[in-house]
CSV table of N, CA, C and O in Angstrom, one decimal:
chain,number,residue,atom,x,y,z
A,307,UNK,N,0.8,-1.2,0.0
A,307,UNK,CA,0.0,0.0,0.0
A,307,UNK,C,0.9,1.2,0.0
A,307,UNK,O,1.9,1.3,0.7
A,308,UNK,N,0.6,2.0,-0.7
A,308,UNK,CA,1.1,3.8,-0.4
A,308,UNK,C,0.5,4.4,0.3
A,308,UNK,O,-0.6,4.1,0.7
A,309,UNK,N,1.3,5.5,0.6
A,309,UNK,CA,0.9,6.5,1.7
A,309,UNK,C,-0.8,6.9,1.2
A,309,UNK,O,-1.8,7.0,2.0
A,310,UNK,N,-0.7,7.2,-0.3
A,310,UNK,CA,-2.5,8.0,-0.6
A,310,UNK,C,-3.1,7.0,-0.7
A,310,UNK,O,-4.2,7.4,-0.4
A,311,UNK,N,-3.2,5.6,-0.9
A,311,UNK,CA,-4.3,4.8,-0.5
A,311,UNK,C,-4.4,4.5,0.5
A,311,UNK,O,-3.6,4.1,1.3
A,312,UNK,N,-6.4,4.5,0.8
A,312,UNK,CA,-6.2,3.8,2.5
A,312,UNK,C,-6.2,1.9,2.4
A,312,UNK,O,-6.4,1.3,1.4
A,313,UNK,N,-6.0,1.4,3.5
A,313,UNK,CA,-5.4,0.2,3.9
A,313,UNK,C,-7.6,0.0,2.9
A,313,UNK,O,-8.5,0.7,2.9
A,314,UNK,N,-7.2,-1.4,2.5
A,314,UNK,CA,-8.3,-1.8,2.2
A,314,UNK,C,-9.4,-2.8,3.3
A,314,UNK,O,-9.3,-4.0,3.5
A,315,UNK,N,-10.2,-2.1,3.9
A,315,UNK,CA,-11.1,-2.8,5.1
A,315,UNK,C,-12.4,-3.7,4.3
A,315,UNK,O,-13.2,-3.1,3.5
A,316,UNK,N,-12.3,-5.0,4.6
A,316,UNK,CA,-13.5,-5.7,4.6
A,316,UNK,C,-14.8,-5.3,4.7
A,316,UNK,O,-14.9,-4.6,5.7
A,317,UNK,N,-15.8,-5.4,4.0
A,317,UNK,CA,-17.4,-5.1,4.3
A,317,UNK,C,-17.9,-6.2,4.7
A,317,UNK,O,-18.3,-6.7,3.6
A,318,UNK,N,-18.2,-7.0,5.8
A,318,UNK,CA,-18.8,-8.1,6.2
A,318,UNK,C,-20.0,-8.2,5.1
A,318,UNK,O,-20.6,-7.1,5.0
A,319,UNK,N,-20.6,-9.6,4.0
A,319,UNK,CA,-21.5,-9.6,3.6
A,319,UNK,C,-21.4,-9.1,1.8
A,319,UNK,O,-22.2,-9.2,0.9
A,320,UNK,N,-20.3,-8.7,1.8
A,320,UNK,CA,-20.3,-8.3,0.3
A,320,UNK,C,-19.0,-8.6,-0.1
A,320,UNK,O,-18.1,-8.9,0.6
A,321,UNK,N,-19.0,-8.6,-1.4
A,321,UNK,CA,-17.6,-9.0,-2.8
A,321,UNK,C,-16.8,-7.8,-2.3
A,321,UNK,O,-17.1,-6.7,-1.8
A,322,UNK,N,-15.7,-8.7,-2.8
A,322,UNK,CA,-14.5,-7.5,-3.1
A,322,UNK,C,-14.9,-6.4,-4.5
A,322,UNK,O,-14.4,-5.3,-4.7
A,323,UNK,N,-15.7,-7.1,-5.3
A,323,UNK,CA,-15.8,-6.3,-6.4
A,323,UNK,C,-17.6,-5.3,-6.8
A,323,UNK,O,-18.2,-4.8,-7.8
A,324,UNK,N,-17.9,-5.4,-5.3
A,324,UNK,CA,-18.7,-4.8,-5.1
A,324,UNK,C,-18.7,-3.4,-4.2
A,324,UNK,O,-19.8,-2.9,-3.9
A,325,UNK,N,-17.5,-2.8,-4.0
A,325,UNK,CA,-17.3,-2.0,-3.3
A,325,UNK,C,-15.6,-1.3,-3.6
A,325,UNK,O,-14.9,-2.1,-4.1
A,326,UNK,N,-15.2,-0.2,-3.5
A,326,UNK,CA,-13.9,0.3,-3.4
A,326,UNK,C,-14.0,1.3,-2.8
A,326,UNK,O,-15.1,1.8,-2.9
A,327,UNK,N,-12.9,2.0,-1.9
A,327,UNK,CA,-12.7,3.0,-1.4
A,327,UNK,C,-11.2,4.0,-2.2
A,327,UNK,O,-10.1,3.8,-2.8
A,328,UNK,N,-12.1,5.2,-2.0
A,328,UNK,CA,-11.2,6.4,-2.3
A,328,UNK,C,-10.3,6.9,-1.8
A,328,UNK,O,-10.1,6.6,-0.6
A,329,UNK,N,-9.6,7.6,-2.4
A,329,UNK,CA,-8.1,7.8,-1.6
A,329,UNK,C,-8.3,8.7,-0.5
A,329,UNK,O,-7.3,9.3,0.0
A,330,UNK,N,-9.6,8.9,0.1
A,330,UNK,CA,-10.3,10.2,1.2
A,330,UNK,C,-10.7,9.0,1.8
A,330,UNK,O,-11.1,9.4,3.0
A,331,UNK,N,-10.9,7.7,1.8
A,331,UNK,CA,-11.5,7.1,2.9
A,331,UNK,C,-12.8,6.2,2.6
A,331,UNK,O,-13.1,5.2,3.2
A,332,UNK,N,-13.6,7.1,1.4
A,332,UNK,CA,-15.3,6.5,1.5
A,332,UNK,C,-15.5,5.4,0.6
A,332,UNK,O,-14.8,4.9,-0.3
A,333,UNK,N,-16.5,5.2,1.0
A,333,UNK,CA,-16.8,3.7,-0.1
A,333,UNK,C,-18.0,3.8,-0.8
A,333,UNK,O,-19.2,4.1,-0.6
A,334,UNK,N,-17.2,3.5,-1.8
A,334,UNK,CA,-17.7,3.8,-3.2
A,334,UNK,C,-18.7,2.3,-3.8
A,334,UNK,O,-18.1,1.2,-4.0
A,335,UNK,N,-19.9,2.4,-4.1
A,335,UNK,CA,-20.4,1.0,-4.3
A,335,UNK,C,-20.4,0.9,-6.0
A,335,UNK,O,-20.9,1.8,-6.5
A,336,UNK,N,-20.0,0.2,-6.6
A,336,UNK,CA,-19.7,-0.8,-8.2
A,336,UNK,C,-20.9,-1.0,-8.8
A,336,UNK,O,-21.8,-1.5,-8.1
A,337,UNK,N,-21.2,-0.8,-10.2
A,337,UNK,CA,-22.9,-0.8,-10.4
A,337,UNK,C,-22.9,-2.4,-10.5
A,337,UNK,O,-24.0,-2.8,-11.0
A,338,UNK,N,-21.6,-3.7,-9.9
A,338,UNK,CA,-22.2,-4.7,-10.1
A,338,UNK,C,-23.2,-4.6,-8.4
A,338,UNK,O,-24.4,-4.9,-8.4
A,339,UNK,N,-22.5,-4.3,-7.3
A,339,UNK,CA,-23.3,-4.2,-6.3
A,339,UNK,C,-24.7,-3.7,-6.6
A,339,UNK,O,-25.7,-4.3,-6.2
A,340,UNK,N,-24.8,-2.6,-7.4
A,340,UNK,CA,-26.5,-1.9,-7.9
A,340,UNK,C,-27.3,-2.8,-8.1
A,340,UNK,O,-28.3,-3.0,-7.5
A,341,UNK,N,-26.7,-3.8,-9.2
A,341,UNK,CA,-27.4,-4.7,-10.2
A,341,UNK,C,-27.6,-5.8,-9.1
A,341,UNK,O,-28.7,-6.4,-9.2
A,342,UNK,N,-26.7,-6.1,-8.1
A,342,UNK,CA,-27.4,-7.2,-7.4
A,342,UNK,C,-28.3,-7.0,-6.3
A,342,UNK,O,-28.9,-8.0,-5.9
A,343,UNK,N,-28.6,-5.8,-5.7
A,343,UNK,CA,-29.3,-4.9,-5.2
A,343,UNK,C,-31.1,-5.1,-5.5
A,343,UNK,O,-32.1,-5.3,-4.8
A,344,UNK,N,-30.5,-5.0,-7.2
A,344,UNK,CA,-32.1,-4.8,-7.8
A,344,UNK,C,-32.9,-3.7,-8.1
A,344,UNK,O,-33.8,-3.9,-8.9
A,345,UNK,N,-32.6,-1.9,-7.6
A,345,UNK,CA,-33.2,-1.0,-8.3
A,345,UNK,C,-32.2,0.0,-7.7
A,345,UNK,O,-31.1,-0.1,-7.3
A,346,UNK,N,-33.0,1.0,-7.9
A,346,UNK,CA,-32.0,2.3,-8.2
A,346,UNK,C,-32.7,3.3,-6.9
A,346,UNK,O,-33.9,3.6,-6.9
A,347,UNK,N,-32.0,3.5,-6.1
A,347,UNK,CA,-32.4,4.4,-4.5
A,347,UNK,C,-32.5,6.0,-5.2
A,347,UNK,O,-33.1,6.7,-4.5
A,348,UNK,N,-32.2,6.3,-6.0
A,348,UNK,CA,-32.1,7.8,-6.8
A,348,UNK,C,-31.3,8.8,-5.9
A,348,UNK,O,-31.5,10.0,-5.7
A,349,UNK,N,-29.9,7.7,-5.2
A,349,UNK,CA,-29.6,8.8,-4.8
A,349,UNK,C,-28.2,9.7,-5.1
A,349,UNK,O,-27.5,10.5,-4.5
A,350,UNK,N,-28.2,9.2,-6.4
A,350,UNK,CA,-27.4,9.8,-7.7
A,350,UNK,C,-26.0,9.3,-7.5
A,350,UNK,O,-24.9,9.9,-7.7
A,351,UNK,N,-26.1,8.0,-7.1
A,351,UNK,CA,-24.6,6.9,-7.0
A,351,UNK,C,-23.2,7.2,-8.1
A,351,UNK,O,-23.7,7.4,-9.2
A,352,UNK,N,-22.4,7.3,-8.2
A,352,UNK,CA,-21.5,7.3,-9.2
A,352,UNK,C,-21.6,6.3,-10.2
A,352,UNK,O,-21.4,6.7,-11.4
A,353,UNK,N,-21.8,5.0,-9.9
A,353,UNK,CA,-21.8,3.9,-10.5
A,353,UNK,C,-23.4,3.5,-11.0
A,353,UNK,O,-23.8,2.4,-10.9
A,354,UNK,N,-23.8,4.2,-11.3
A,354,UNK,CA,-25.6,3.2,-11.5
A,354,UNK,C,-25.8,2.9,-12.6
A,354,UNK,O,-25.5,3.5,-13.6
A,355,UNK,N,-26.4,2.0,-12.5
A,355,UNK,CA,-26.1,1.1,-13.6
A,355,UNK,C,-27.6,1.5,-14.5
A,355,UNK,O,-27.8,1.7,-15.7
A,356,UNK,N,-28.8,1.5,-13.3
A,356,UNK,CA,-30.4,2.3,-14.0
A,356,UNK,C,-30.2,3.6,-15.1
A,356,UNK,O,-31.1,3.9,-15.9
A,357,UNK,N,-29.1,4.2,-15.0
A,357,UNK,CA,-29.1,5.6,-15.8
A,357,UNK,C,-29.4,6.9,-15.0
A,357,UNK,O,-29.5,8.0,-15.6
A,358,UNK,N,-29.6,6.8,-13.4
A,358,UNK,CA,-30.3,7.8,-13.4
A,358,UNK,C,-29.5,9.0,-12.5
A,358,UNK,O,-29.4,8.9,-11.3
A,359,UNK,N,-29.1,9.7,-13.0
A,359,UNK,CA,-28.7,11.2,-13.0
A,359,UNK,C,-29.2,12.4,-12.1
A,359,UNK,O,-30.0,13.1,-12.7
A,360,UNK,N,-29.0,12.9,-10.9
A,360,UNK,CA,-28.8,13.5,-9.4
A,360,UNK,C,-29.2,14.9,-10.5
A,360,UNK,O,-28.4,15.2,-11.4
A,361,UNK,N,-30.3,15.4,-10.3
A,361,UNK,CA,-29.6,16.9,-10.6
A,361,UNK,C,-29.3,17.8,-10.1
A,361,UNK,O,-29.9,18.0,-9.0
A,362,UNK,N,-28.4,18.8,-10.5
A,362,UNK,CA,-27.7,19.7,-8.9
A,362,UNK,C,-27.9,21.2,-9.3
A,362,UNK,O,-27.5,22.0,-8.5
């Protein structure tokens, strides 16, 4: 690991390829997590896989 990434922590219950964290810490969810999910929360995710677009 480098200093700008953080150490990578476990999500009890989910894939590794369902989740990543940013070089700030947060966790970021994968539109495969979306897709296994099943619909779209509208709450303007980075990864969504539905299409659907936050407007600001």
């Amino acid at each position: 690991m480098t200093e700008d990434q953080p150490k990578k922590r476990k999500i009890p219950g989910l894939a590794d390829e369902d989740y990543y964290y940013t070089k700030e810490g947060f966790v970021v969810f994968t539109a495969n997590y979306h897709l296994k999910r099943g619909y779209c929360c509208k709450s303007g995710c980075r990864h969504c896989p539905y299409g659907y677009r936050k407007e600001k």
